[in-house]
mmCIF file of N, CA and C in Angstrom:
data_model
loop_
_atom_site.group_PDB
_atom_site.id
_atom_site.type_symbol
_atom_site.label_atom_id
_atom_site.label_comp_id
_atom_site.label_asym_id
_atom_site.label_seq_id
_atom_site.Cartn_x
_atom_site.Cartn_y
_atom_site.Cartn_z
ATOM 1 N N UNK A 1 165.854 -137.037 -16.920
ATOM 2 C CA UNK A 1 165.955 -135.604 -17.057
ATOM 3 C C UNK A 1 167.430 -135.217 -17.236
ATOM 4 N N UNK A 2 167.888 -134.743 -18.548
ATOM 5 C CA UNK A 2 169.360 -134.461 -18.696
ATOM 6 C C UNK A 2 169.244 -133.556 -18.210
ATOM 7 N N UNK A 3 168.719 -132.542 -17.704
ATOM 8 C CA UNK A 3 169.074 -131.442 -16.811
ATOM 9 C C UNK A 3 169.456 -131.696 -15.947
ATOM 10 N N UNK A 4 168.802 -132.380 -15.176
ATOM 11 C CA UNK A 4 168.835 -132.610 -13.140
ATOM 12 C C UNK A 4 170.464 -133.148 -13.314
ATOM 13 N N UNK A 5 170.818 -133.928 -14.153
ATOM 14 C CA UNK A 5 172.270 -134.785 -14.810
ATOM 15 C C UNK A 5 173.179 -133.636 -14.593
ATOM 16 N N UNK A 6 173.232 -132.508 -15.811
ATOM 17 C CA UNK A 6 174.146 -131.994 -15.247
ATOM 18 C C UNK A 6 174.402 -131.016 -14.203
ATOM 19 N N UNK A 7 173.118 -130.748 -13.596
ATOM 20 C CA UNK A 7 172.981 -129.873 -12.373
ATOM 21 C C UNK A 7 173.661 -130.479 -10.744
ATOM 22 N N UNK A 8 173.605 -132.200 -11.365
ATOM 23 C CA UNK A 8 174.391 -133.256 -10.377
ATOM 24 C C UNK A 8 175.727 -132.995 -10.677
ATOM 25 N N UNK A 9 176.305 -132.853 -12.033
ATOM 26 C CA UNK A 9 177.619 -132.934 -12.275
ATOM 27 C C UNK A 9 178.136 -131.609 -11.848
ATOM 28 N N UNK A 10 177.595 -130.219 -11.778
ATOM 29 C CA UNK A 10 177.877 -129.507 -11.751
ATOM 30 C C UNK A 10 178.094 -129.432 -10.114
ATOM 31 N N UNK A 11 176.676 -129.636 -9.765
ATOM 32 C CA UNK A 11 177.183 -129.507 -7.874
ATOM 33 C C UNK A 11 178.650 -130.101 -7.282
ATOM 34 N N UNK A 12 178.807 -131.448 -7.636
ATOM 35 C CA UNK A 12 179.426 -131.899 -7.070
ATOM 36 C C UNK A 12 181.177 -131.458 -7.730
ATOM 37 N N UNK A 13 181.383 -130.887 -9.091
ATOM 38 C CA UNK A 13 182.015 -130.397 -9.362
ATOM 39 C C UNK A 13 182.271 -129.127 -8.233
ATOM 40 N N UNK A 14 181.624 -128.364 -7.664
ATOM 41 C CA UNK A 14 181.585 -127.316 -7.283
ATOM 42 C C UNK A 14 182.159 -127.647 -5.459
ATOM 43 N N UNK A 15 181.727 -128.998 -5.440
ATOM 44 C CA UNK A 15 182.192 -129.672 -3.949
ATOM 45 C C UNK A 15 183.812 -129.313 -3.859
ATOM 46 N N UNK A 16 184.494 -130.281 -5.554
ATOM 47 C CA UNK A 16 185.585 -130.609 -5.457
ATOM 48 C C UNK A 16 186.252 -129.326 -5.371
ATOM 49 N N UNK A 17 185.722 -128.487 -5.968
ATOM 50 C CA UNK A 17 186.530 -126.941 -6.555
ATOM 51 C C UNK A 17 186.623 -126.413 -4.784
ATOM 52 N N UNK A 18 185.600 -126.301 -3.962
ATOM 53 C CA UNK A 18 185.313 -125.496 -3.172
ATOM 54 C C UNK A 18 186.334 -126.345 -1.316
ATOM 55 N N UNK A 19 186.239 -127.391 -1.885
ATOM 56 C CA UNK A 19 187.369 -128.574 -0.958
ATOM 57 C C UNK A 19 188.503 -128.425 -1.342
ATOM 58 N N UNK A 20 188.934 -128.428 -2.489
ATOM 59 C CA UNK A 20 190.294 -127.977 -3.035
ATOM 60 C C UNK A 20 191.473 -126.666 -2.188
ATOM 61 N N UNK A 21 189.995 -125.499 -3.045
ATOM 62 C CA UNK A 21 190.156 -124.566 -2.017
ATOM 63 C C UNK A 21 190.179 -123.979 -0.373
ATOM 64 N N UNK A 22 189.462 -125.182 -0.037
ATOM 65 C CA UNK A 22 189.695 -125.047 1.421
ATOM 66 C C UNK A 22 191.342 -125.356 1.765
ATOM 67 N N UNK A 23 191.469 -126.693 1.424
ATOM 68 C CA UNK A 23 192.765 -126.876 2.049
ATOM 69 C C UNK A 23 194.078 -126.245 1.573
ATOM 70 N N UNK A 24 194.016 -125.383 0.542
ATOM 71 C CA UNK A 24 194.730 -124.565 -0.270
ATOM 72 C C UNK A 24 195.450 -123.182 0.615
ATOM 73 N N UNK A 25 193.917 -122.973 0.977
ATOM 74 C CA UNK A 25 193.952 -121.459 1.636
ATOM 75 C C UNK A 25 194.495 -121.679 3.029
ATOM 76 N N UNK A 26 195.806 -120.703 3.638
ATOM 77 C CA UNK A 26 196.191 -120.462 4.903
ATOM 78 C C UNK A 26 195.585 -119.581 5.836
ATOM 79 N N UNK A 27 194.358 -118.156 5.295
ATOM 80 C CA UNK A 27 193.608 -117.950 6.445
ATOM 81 C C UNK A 27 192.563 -118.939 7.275
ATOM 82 N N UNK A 28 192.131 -119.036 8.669
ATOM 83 C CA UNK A 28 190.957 -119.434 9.287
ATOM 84 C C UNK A 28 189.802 -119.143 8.690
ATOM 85 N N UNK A 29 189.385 -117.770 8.785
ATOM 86 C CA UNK A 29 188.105 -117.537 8.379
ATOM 87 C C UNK A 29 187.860 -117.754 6.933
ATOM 88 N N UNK A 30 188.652 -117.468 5.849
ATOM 89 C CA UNK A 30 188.877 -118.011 4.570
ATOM 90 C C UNK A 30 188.430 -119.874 4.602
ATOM 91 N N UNK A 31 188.938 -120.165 5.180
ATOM 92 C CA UNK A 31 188.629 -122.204 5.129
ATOM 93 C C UNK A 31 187.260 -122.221 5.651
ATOM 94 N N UNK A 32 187.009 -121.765 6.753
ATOM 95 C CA UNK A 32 185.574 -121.684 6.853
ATOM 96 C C UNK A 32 184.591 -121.378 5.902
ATOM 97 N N UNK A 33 184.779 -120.358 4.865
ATOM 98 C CA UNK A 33 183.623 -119.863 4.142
ATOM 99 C C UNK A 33 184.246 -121.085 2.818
ATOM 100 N N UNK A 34 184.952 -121.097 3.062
ATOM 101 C CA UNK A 34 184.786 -122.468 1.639
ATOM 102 C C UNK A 34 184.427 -123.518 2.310
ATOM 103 N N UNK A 35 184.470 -124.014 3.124
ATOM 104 C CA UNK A 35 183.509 -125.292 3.861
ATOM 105 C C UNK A 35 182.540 -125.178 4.050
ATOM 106 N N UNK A 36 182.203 -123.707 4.360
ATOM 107 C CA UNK A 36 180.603 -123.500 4.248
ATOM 108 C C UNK A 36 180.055 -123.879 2.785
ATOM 109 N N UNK A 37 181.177 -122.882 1.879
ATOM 110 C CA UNK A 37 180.671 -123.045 0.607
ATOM 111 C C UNK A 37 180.156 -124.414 -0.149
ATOM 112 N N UNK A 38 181.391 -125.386 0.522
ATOM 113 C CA UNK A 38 181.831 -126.979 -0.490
ATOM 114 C C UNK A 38 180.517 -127.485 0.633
ATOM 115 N N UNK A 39 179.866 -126.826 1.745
ATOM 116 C CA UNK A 39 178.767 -127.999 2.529
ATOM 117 C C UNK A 39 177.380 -127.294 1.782
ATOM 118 N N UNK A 40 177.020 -126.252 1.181
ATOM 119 C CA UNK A 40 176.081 -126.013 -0.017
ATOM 120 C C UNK A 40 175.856 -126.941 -1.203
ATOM 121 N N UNK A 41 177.282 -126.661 -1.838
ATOM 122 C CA UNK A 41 177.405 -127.907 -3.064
ATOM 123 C C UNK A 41 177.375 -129.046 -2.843
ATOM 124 N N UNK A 42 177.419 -129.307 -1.560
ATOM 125 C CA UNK A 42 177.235 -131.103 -1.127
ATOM 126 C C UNK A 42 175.580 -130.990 -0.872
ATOM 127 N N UNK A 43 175.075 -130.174 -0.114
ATOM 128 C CA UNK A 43 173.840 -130.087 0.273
ATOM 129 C C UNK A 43 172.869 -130.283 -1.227
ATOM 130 N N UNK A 44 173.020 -129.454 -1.832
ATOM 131 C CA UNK A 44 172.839 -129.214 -3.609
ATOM 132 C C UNK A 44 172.614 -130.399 -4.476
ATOM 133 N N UNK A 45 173.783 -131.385 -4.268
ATOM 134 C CA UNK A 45 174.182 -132.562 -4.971
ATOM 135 C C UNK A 45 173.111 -133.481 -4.385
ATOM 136 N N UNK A 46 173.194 -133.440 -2.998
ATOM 137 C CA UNK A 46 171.889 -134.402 -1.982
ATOM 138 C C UNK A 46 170.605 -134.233 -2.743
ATOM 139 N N UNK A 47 170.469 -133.127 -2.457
ATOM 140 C CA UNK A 47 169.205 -132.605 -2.995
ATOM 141 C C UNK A 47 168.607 -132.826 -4.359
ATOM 142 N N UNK A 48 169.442 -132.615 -5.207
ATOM 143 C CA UNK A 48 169.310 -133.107 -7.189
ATOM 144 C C UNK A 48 169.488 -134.355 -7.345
ATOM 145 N N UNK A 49 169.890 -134.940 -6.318
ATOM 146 C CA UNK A 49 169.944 -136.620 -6.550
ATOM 147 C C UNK A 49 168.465 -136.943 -5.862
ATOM 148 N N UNK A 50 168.225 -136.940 -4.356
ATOM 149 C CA UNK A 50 167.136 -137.204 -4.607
ATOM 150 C C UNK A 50 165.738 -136.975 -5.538
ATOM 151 N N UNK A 51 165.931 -135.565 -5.670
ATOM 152 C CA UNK A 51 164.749 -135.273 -6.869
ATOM 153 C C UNK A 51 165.121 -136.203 -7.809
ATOM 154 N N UNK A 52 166.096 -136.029 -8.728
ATOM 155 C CA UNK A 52 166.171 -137.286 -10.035
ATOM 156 C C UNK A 52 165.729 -138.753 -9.189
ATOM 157 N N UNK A 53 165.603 -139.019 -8.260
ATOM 158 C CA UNK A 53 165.349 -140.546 -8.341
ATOM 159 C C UNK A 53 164.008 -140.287 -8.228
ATOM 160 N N UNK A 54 163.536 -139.419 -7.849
ATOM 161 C CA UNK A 54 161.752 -139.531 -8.037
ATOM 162 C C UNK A 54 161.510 -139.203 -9.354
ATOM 163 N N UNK A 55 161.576 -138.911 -9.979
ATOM 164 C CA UNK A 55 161.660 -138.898 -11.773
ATOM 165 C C UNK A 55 162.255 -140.350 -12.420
ATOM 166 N N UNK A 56 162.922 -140.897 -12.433
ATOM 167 C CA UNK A 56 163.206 -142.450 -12.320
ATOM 168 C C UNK A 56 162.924 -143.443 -12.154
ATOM 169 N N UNK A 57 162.293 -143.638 -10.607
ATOM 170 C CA UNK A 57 161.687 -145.100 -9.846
ATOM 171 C C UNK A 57 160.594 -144.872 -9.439
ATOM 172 N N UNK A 58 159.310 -145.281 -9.367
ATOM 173 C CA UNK A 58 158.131 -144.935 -9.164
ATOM 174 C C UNK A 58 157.696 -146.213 -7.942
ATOM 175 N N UNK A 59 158.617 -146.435 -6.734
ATOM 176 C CA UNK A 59 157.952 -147.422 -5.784
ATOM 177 C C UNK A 59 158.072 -146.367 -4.638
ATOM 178 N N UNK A 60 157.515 -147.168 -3.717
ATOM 179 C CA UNK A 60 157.232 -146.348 -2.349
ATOM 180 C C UNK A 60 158.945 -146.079 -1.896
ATOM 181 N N UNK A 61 159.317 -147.424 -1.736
ATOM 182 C CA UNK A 61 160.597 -147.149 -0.865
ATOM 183 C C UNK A 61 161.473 -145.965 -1.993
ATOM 184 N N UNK A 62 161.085 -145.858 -2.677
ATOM 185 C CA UNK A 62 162.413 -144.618 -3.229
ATOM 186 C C UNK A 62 161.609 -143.204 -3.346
ATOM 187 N N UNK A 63 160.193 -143.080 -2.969
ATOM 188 C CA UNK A 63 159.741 -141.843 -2.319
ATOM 189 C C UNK A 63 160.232 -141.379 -1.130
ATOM 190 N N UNK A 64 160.201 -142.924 -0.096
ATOM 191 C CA UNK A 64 160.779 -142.403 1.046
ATOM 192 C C UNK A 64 162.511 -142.111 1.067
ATOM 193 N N UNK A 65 163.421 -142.668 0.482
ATOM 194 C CA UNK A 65 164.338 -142.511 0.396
ATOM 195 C C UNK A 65 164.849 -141.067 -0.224
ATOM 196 N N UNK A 66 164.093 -140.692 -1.100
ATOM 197 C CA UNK A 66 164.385 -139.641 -1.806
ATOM 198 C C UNK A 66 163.830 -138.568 -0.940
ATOM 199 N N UNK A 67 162.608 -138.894 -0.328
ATOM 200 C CA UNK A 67 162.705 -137.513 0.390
ATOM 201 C C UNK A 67 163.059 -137.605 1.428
ATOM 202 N N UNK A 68 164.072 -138.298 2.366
ATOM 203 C CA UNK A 68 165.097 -138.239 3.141
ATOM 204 C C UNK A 68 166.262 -137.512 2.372
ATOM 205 N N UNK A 69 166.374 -137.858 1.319
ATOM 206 C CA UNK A 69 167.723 -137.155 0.446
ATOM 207 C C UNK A 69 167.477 -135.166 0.463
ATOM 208 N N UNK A 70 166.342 -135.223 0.082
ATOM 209 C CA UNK A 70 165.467 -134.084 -0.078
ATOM 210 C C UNK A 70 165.595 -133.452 0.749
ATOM 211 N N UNK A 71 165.103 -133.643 2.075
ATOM 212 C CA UNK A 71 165.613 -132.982 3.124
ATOM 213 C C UNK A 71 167.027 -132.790 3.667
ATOM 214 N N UNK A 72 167.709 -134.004 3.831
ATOM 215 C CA UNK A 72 168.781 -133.387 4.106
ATOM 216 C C UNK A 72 169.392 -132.922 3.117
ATOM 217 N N UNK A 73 169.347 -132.402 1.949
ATOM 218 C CA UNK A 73 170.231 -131.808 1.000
ATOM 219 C C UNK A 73 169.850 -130.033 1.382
ATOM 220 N N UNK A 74 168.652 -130.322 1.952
ATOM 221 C CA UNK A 74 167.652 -128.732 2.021
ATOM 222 C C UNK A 74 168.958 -128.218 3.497
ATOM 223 N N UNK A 75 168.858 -129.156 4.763
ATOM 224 C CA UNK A 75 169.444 -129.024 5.810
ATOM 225 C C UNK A 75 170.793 -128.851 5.580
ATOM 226 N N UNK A 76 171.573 -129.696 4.220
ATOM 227 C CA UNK A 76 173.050 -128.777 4.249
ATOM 228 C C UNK A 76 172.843 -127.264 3.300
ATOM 229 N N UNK A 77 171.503 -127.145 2.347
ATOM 230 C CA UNK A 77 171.846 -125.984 2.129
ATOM 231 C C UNK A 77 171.954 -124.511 2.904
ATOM 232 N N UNK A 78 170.608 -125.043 3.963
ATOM 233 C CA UNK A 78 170.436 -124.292 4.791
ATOM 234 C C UNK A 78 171.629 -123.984 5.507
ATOM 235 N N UNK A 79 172.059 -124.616 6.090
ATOM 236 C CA UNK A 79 173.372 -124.475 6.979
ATOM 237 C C UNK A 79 174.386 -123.926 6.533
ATOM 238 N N UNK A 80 174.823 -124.723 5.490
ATOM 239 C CA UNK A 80 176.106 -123.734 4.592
ATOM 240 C C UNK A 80 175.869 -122.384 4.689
ATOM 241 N N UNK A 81 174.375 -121.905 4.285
ATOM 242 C CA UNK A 81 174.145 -120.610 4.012
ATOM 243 C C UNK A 81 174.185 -119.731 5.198
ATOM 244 N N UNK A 82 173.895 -120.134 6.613
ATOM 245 C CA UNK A 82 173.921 -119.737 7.935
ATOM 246 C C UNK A 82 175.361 -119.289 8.304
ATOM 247 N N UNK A 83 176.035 -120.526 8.266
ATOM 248 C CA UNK A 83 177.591 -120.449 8.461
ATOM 249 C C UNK A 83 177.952 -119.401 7.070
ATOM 250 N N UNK A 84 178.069 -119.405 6.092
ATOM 251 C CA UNK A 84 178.198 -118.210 5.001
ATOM 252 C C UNK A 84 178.355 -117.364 5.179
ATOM 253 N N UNK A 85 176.867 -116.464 5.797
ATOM 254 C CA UNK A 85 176.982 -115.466 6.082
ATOM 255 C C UNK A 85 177.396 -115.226 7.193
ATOM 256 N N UNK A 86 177.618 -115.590 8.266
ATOM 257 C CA UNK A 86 178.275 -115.774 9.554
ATOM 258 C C UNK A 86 179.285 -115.413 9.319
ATOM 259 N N UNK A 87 180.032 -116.188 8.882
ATOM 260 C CA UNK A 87 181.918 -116.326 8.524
ATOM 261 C C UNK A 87 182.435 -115.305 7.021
ATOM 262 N N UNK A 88 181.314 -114.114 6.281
ATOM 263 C CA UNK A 88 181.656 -113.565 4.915
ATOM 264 C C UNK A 88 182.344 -112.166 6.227
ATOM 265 N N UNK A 89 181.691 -111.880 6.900
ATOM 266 C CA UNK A 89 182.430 -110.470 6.681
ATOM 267 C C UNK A 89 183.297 -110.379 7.889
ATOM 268 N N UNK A 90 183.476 -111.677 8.341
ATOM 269 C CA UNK A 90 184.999 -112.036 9.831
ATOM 270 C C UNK A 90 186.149 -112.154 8.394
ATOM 271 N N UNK A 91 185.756 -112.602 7.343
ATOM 272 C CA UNK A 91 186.590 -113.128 6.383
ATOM 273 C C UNK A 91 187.442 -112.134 5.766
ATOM 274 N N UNK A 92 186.552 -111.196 5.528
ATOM 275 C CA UNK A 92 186.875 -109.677 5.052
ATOM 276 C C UNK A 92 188.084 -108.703 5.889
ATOM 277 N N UNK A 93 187.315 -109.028 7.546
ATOM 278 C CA UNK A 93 188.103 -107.764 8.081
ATOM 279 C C UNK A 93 189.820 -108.895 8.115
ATOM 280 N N UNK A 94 189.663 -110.394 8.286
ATOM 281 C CA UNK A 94 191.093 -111.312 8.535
ATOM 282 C C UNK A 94 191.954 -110.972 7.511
ATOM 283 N N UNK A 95 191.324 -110.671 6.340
ATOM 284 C CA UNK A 95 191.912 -110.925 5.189
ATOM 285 C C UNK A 95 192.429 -108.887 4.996
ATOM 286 N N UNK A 96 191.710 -108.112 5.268
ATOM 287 C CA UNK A 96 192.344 -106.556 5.780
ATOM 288 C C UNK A 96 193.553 -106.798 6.581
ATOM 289 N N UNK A 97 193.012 -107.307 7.346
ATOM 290 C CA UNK A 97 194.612 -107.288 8.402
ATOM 291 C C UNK A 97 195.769 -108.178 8.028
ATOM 292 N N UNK A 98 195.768 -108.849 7.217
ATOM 293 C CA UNK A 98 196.638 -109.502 6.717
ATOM 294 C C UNK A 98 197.415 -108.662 5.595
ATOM 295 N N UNK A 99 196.548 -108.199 4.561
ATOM 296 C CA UNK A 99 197.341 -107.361 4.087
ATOM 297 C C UNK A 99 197.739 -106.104 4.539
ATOM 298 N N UNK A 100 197.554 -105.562 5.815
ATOM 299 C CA UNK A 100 198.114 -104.318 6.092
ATOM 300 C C UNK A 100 199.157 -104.225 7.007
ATOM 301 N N UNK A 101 199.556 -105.948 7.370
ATOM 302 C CA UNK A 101 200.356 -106.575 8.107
ATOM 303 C C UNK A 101 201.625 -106.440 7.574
ATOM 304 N N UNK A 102 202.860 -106.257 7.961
ATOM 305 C CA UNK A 102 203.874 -106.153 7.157
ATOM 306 C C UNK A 102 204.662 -107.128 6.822
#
């Protein structure tokens, strides 16, 4: 499936972009929501990899493997998204006070 392909290339592109940016950025709550962010695109990448290997290999052991992948790709999306919204609007008011800081 050339889709699932570049939906892999793209996630994990989105890891590097979103890790980049973590260690880039000098606010707290700012590094947080990109670690949340870059643990989505990792979650994402888990997730499109296992699906493509069930499209691929047709034995038992890579059903079970893949849907171990499956799930935990579901468990970092989930989470990222928890922490996300958790850490979007602490991010907002850090990033107010910073600029009204002199």
């Amino acid at each position: 499936m050339p889709i699932l392909a570049v939906l892999i290339l793209a996630s994990i592109s989105a890891y590097v972009y979103f890790k980049l940016k973590n260690i880039r950025s000098l606010l707290v709550m700012e590094k947080k929501v990109f670690s949340a962010k870059a643990n989505m695109a990792l979650g994402s990448f888990i997730f499109l990899f296992g699906v493509n290997e069930l499209f691929l290999f047709h034995t038992a052991a890579t059903y079970i493997i893949a849907a171990v992948f499956i799930v935990l790709g579901l468990f970092n999306i989930a989470g990222g998204f928890k922490r996300l919204r958790f850490y979007q609007p602490e991010m907002q008011k850090e990033r107010d006070e910073s600029r009204r800081a002199p």
